[in-house]
XYZ file of C-alpha atoms in Angstrom:
443
model
C 38.932 116.178 110.675
C 39.555 117.031 107.027
C 43.112 118.140 107.862
C 43.829 114.956 109.822
C 42.765 112.583 107.041
C 45.613 113.402 104.581
C 48.147 112.949 107.382
C 46.703 109.548 108.253
C 46.729 108.490 104.611
C 50.356 109.577 104.225
C 51.313 107.610 107.329
C 49.619 104.493 105.973
C 51.434 104.855 102.658
C 54.805 105.211 104.394
C 54.144 102.200 106.613
C 53.170 100.155 103.576
C 56.289 101.235 101.740
C 58.433 100.164 104.673
C 56.901 96.685 104.658
C 56.988 96.197 100.905
C 59.354 93.879 99.082
C 61.982 96.236 97.706
C 63.289 96.259 94.154
C 66.590 98.125 94.283
C 67.816 100.118 91.325
C 70.038 98.413 88.726
C 73.097 100.571 89.469
C 72.765 99.885 93.181
C 72.746 96.090 92.933
C 74.237 95.377 89.502
C 76.859 98.047 88.724
C 79.012 95.916 86.390
C 78.776 96.065 82.601
C 76.346 93.381 81.444
C 78.736 91.954 78.853
C 79.781 88.333 79.352
C 82.825 88.766 77.119
C 84.334 91.627 79.109
C 85.856 89.631 81.958
C 87.498 86.409 80.742
C 90.652 87.996 79.261
C 90.937 85.344 76.548
C 90.894 85.438 72.768
C 87.397 84.822 71.431
C 88.598 81.700 69.598
C 90.397 80.308 72.661
C 89.107 76.797 73.330
C 88.026 76.098 76.880
C 87.720 72.404 75.991
C 89.744 70.814 73.207
C 87.828 69.055 70.437
C 88.523 65.571 71.779
C 87.371 66.403 75.285
C 84.234 68.099 73.990
C 83.459 65.119 71.742
C 83.564 62.827 74.783
C 81.247 65.173 76.685
C 78.868 65.304 73.703
C 78.580 61.522 73.451
C 77.852 61.345 77.168
C 75.251 64.100 76.793
C 73.415 62.266 73.998
C 73.407 59.077 76.040
C 71.789 60.974 78.917
C 69.347 62.762 76.604
C 67.899 59.560 75.176
C 68.293 57.446 78.312
C 64.553 57.660 79.195
C 63.798 55.730 75.993
C 66.221 52.981 77.019
C 64.955 52.398 80.546
C 63.287 49.122 81.431
C 60.773 50.933 83.610
C 60.286 53.628 86.226
C 63.452 54.591 88.088
C 61.811 57.046 90.485
C 60.916 55.492 93.871
C 57.323 56.042 94.969
C 58.406 58.169 97.948
C 60.114 60.557 95.528
C 57.405 60.458 92.864
C 54.746 61.593 95.347
C 56.938 63.793 97.534
C 54.441 66.647 97.342
C 51.782 64.731 99.272
C 54.134 64.293 102.215
C 55.828 67.699 101.956
C 52.554 69.647 101.951
C 50.785 67.557 104.614
C 49.967 69.537 107.742
C 51.232 72.806 106.287
C 49.262 75.979 105.775
C 49.165 76.316 101.998
C 48.262 79.437 100.059
C 46.758 79.704 96.589
C 47.032 82.052 93.642
C 44.885 84.619 95.480
C 47.374 84.730 98.413
C 44.704 83.260 100.699
C 44.903 79.969 102.616
C 43.709 77.031 100.546
C 41.165 74.348 101.357
C 42.871 71.440 103.219
C 40.616 69.057 101.279
C 42.579 69.914 98.125
C 45.529 67.777 99.204
C 43.200 64.819 99.837
C 41.852 65.239 96.309
C 45.420 65.260 94.975
C 46.126 61.976 96.758
C 43.124 60.400 95.044
C 44.112 61.826 91.659
C 47.684 60.555 92.073
C 46.671 56.875 92.503
C 49.657 56.222 94.739
C 48.840 52.548 95.313
C 48.804 51.855 91.562
C 52.260 53.313 90.866
C 53.815 52.712 88.367
C 50.894 52.197 85.994
C 52.721 53.036 82.735
C 55.957 52.145 80.981
C 55.783 54.010 77.702
C 58.188 56.154 75.711
C 57.053 59.714 75.070
C 58.284 63.104 73.907
C 57.354 66.666 74.840
C 55.649 68.357 71.876
C 55.631 71.817 73.511
C 57.474 73.444 76.384
C 55.733 72.094 79.458
C 56.040 72.262 83.232
C 56.708 69.264 85.433
C 54.508 69.594 88.516
C 54.822 68.018 91.950
C 51.202 66.861 91.808
C 48.729 66.511 88.908
C 47.418 70.068 88.988
C 48.148 73.474 87.507
C 47.132 75.133 90.791
C 50.048 76.740 92.652
C 51.132 76.083 96.218
C 52.720 78.964 98.100
C 53.806 79.181 101.701
C 52.821 82.251 103.717
C 53.317 85.274 101.404
C 53.845 87.464 104.472
C 57.190 85.759 105.112
C 60.356 87.000 103.359
C 61.296 84.800 100.426
C 57.838 83.223 100.227
C 54.746 83.818 98.117
C 54.999 84.622 94.420
C 56.955 83.421 92.456
C 57.851 80.483 94.723
C 55.233 77.955 93.628
C 56.292 74.712 95.312
C 54.262 72.705 92.826
C 56.719 73.678 90.090
C 59.477 71.099 89.526
C 60.971 72.191 86.228
C 60.330 73.385 82.717
C 60.767 70.704 80.047
C 61.629 71.930 76.560
C 59.800 70.739 73.460
C 61.559 67.757 71.912
C 62.743 66.303 75.226
C 62.645 62.466 75.324
C 60.537 61.168 78.221
C 59.465 57.935 79.860
C 55.834 57.940 81.008
C 55.541 55.915 84.218
C 52.120 56.758 85.685
C 48.873 58.573 84.934
C 46.322 60.406 87.045
C 42.893 59.019 87.818
C 41.277 61.226 85.173
C 44.091 60.532 82.647
C 44.621 64.273 82.217
C 48.130 64.123 83.695
C 51.099 61.825 83.130
C 54.048 61.336 85.475
C 57.209 61.337 83.363
C 60.962 60.955 83.762
C 63.472 62.943 81.702
C 67.267 63.050 81.582
C 67.320 65.485 84.497
C 64.219 65.115 86.674
C 60.626 63.864 86.925
C 57.145 65.235 87.481
C 53.555 65.482 86.280
C 52.810 67.041 82.869
C 49.502 67.532 81.034
C 48.820 64.500 78.839
C 48.189 66.732 75.826
C 51.726 68.179 76.067
C 53.347 64.881 75.101
C 53.060 62.243 72.396
C 53.685 58.498 72.433
C 56.882 57.288 70.783
C 57.212 54.027 68.830
C 60.346 52.367 67.430
C 60.045 54.012 64.022
C 59.764 57.498 65.471
C 62.593 56.920 67.959
C 64.927 55.722 65.201
C 64.163 58.726 62.986
C 64.442 61.232 65.829
C 67.856 59.933 66.856
C 69.317 61.199 63.603
C 72.840 61.578 64.957
C 73.072 65.200 63.817
C 71.412 67.934 65.836
C 70.878 71.678 65.825
C 71.614 73.573 69.027
C 69.324 76.574 69.340
C 71.422 79.638 70.169
C 68.767 82.255 70.888
C 65.701 82.335 73.126
C 62.077 82.361 71.932
C 62.707 81.281 68.335
C 59.340 80.529 66.638
C 59.243 77.029 65.132
C 56.709 76.733 62.305
C 56.430 73.502 60.328
C 56.319 73.181 56.542
C 52.530 73.184 56.654
C 52.537 76.622 58.260
C 51.540 75.322 61.708
C 53.202 76.989 64.689
C 54.611 74.262 66.935
C 56.522 75.958 69.772
C 59.233 78.471 70.579
C 62.729 77.007 70.860
C 65.317 78.445 73.224
C 68.919 78.021 74.291
C 69.075 74.477 75.650
C 66.877 73.095 72.850
C 68.379 70.384 70.637
C 66.499 69.369 67.497
C 67.394 66.668 64.927
C 68.777 68.114 61.707
C 67.134 67.124 58.449
C 69.246 69.334 56.205
C 70.392 72.840 55.355
C 68.223 74.636 52.849
C 69.154 76.906 49.989
C 68.068 79.998 51.899
C 70.694 79.440 54.568
C 68.375 78.184 57.299
C 68.301 74.833 59.039
C 65.671 72.183 58.381
C 64.901 70.375 61.624
C 62.591 67.601 62.728
C 59.984 68.398 65.344
C 57.615 66.126 67.210
C 53.874 66.705 66.889
C 50.938 64.944 68.530
C 48.824 62.862 66.167
C 45.088 62.248 66.336
C 45.495 59.301 68.713
C 48.271 60.840 70.765
C 51.068 59.221 68.764
C 54.259 61.136 67.971
C 54.595 62.162 64.330
C 57.487 63.961 62.667
C 57.160 67.326 61.007
C 59.804 69.391 59.244
C 60.416 72.990 60.236
C 62.837 75.776 59.380
C 65.058 77.709 61.776
C 67.100 80.731 60.629
C 70.859 80.154 60.457
C 71.473 82.917 63.006
C 69.320 81.123 65.583
C 70.953 77.668 65.592
C 74.231 75.862 64.936
C 75.304 72.264 64.484
C 75.603 70.783 67.969
C 77.678 70.903 69.960
C 78.628 74.561 69.614
C 82.466 74.779 69.745
C 83.501 75.480 73.346
C 85.343 78.756 72.790
C 85.370 81.771 75.080
C 83.658 83.853 72.407
C 80.855 81.350 71.858
C 80.157 81.000 75.570
C 80.058 84.782 75.970
C 77.797 85.195 72.923
C 75.180 82.746 74.177
C 75.434 83.979 77.759
C 74.800 87.546 76.574
C 71.551 86.370 74.995
C 70.359 85.090 78.374
C 71.152 88.269 80.287
C 68.227 90.286 81.582
C 65.718 87.439 81.383
C 63.297 87.565 84.333
C 63.807 85.048 87.119
C 61.597 81.991 86.655
C 61.289 79.682 89.661
C 61.400 76.130 88.312
C 60.989 77.513 84.791
C 57.721 79.348 85.462
C 56.564 81.357 82.446
C 59.340 79.676 80.455
C 61.950 81.758 82.260
C 64.900 80.309 84.160
C 66.114 79.998 87.710
C 69.800 79.718 88.630
C 70.332 76.046 87.780
C 68.210 76.173 84.615
C 70.447 78.951 83.286
C 73.605 76.905 83.775
C 71.992 73.672 82.532
C 70.601 75.232 79.342
C 73.786 77.122 78.514
C 75.907 73.997 78.903
C 73.483 71.908 76.815
C 74.290 73.991 73.727
C 77.922 72.917 74.135
C 77.015 69.277 74.735
C 77.855 69.346 78.438
C 75.409 67.540 80.723
C 74.386 69.123 83.998
C 71.738 67.885 86.442
C 68.761 70.158 87.115
C 69.316 70.901 90.805
C 71.987 73.350 91.978
C 73.283 71.051 94.719
C 73.736 68.249 92.170
C 75.408 70.567 89.667
C 77.926 71.530 92.347
C 79.150 67.912 92.505
C 80.061 67.618 88.810
C 83.735 67.633 87.837
C 86.620 68.784 90.007
C 85.240 70.147 93.296
C 87.134 72.597 95.508
C 85.602 72.838 99.007
C 85.785 76.251 100.675
C 84.317 75.458 104.085
C 86.201 77.327 106.795
C 87.887 79.742 104.372
C 87.457 83.479 104.869
C 86.063 85.613 102.064
C 89.474 86.819 100.880
C 90.801 83.263 100.647
C 87.694 82.107 98.771
C 88.142 84.806 96.149
C 91.868 84.151 95.768
C 91.311 80.420 95.267
C 88.591 80.988 92.684
C 90.689 83.525 90.767
C 93.679 81.175 90.765
C 91.906 77.940 89.843
C 88.611 78.866 88.198
C 88.105 78.507 84.434
C 85.830 81.133 82.871
C 82.512 79.598 81.722
C 83.426 76.115 83.021
C 83.568 76.756 86.771
C 80.416 76.797 88.891
C 80.261 78.568 92.258
C 77.871 77.273 94.910
C 76.207 78.614 97.955
C 73.370 76.600 99.514
C 70.358 76.906 97.221
C 72.132 78.907 94.517
C 74.564 78.233 91.661
C 76.613 80.787 89.703
C 78.865 80.622 86.637
C 82.352 82.086 87.015
C 83.144 84.177 83.914
C 86.353 86.011 84.846
C 87.550 88.970 86.887
C 87.297 92.712 87.306
C 89.398 95.276 89.156
C 88.139 96.249 92.583
C 89.297 98.627 95.340
C 91.335 95.843 96.956
C 92.482 94.024 93.822
C 90.862 91.661 91.343
C 87.354 90.422 92.093
C 85.738 87.246 90.682
C 82.837 87.912 88.319
C 79.853 85.570 88.003
C 76.792 85.223 85.790
C 73.698 83.994 87.588
C 69.931 84.120 87.728
C 69.004 85.437 91.138
C 65.789 86.415 92.871
C 67.245 88.835 95.408
C 69.461 89.676 98.358
C 68.560 89.305 102.005
C 67.927 92.623 103.743
C 67.366 93.505 107.367
C 66.092 96.649 109.068
C 65.881 96.162 112.816
C 64.179 92.794 113.204
C 62.423 93.007 109.832
C 63.941 90.668 107.236
C 63.194 91.222 103.558
C 64.547 90.975 100.022
C 66.117 93.462 97.653
C 64.792 92.001 94.421
C 67.103 91.628 91.423
C 64.821 89.103 89.729
C 66.744 88.382 86.534
C 69.907 86.960 84.957
C 72.790 89.295 85.708
C 76.559 89.674 85.903
C 77.874 90.645 89.351
C 80.803 90.225 91.675
C 80.362 87.898 94.638
C 79.327 90.921 96.690
C 76.359 92.450 94.861
C 74.601 95.096 96.883
C 77.791 96.010 98.745
C 76.612 99.641 98.878
C 73.082 98.727 99.951
C 72.559 100.066 103.462
C 69.877 97.508 104.298
C 71.867 94.455 103.126
C 71.875 91.859 105.906
C 75.543 91.523 106.798
C 77.140 89.031 106.769
C 74.273 86.615 105.959
C 73.089 88.567 102.917
C 76.531 88.790 101.296
C 76.891 86.064 98.640
C 80.593 85.363 99.176
C 79.970 84.742 102.874
C 77.735 81.779 102.017
C 79.870 80.327 99.174
C 80.814 76.770 100.115
C 82.578 75.403 97.025
C 83.358 75.776 93.359
C 83.678 73.057 90.742
C 85.174 72.952 87.266
C 83.360 70.869 84.671
C 85.298 67.989 83.104
């Protein structure tokens, strides 16, 4: 019996390993140099948008940014605002412990959401910290069956999007306990904790719309006000009103804080010169590559979980630094600008079209549910291959009838065929280029 036990234990370990979600090695899935400037073939100071075109984009971006403060009222239909109640109804939902949740939870969420009273607010607001928009007024996650490939952590279906500190909002509804507020931003809507926002009056709005802004050019920059109070960490995608440039070479910016009664108050803070520039950042190949390099390697963050990014957040935040507006959702991003449909094209034709017509750092490549940024080309066995930067969870694998994922789980630079040497890659469904349906170049 003693000799049988180790054999049984080894068998159990091997079975478990075969069923586990696999994280392939970096060289196996991501063999390219992780250098965003290595593929575009342009001079660093080459403009991808001329100054006039970028100025037009910047004005349009600012209009979108502050649009929530100009709205007459809620623009989100009730069916959309409370989509989670309908989407989760009748489904087997799992919690943070990977166990099925109590069906009564969704009934409690319906009560907390006060659907019949929507919209109950029409009030300008601003995010005072990075905060998460949720599908329902709760921090509790909702997962589908973790035993299924592509489900379970990190795919919390309650998570709509991260909202960066300083984002203008319109508050349109509040929960029954007043702990949560349903807000609209320039790019989406959702529930946020009431303590993560502050109420904006005319005086604050006028001061905050200074006309001159700092674009943060590095992630996780601590923002500490003049009183020594830590306010938040700013990241690429953050835009803060400029209040001046100090003698020590840093930027003085305005930040929103929450007053004693929930009102928005202005505080001054300093950001090092190396961590921000006057917005918009000039749209040169070198500047795009520099900021993109600073995003590489960041862990995948579904809907902005843990203040990380998913595919469309990466493209949206990068473009924001250059004053280019993108929607939040990948399918919406794929409709912006000049769209080239690729339905019916074979993989070779798709690549050739992208190489011929794509503009590095301004062309997005779409497959259903995923968006990538075209950044240039590299030499391959059969000629030049398009190179993309994207934030990806993983690649579909298949062994017999067992479907799984080879996890990449971060922002990377790849060709459109990452994992080409992976024996378990599900072919052709797991090959990115096979599912590419279009590319679009931003205006």
